[in-house]
Amino acid sequence: MDALDYRILTQLSDNARRPFAELARELGVSQPTVAER
């Protein structure tokens, strides 16, 4: 796991029902990147 994976997990631990689009926008990556990780 790299830093991006940990950032995604941190965001999801706050609210696991957040859409991939919202996470991607906040993290500065694409939706498919969030979905794959």
Tab-separated table of C-alpha atoms in Angstrom:
chain	number	residue	atom	x	y	z
A	1	MET	CA	0.000	0.000	0.000
A	2	ASP	CA	1.203	3.469	-0.790
A	3	ALA	CA	0.331	6.951	0.454
A	4	LEU	CA	-2.701	7.274	-1.834
A	5	ASP	CA	-4.175	4.028	-0.527
A	6	TYR	CA	-3.816	5.283	3.045
A	7	ARG	CA	-5.418	8.616	2.124
A	8	ILE	CA	-8.386	6.799	0.565
A	9	LEU	CA	-8.764	4.577	3.633
A	10	THR	CA	-8.597	7.572	5.941
A	11	GLN	CA	-11.360	9.312	4.004
A	12	LEU	CA	-13.494	6.174	3.941
A	13	SER	CA	-13.044	5.569	7.658
A	14	ASP	CA	-14.774	8.907	8.269
A	15	ASN	CA	-17.698	8.045	5.986
A	16	ALA	CA	-17.690	4.772	4.048
A	17	ARG	CA	-20.739	5.764	1.977
A	18	ARG	CA	-19.023	8.602	0.106
A	19	PRO	CA	-19.161	8.350	-3.681
A	20	PHE	CA	-15.971	7.642	-5.628
A	21	ALA	CA	-16.429	10.931	-7.500
A	22	GLU	CA	-16.306	12.924	-4.273
A	23	LEU	CA	-13.240	11.064	-3.009
A	24	ALA	CA	-11.474	11.464	-6.355
A	25	ARG	CA	-12.137	15.208	-6.416
A	26	GLU	CA	-10.798	15.694	-2.880
A	27	LEU	CA	-7.718	13.532	-3.457
A	28	GLY	CA	-6.912	14.921	-6.912
A	29	VAL	CA	-7.140	11.597	-8.757
A	30	SER	CA	-9.590	10.040	-11.214
A	31	GLN	CA	-12.691	8.064	-10.268
A	32	PRO	CA	-11.321	4.833	-11.782
A	33	THR	CA	-8.175	5.207	-9.670
A	34	VAL	CA	-10.248	5.403	-6.487
A	35	ALA	CA	-12.439	2.492	-7.588
A	36	GLU	CA	-9.474	0.237	-8.406
A	37	ARG	CA	-7.736	0.881	-5.107
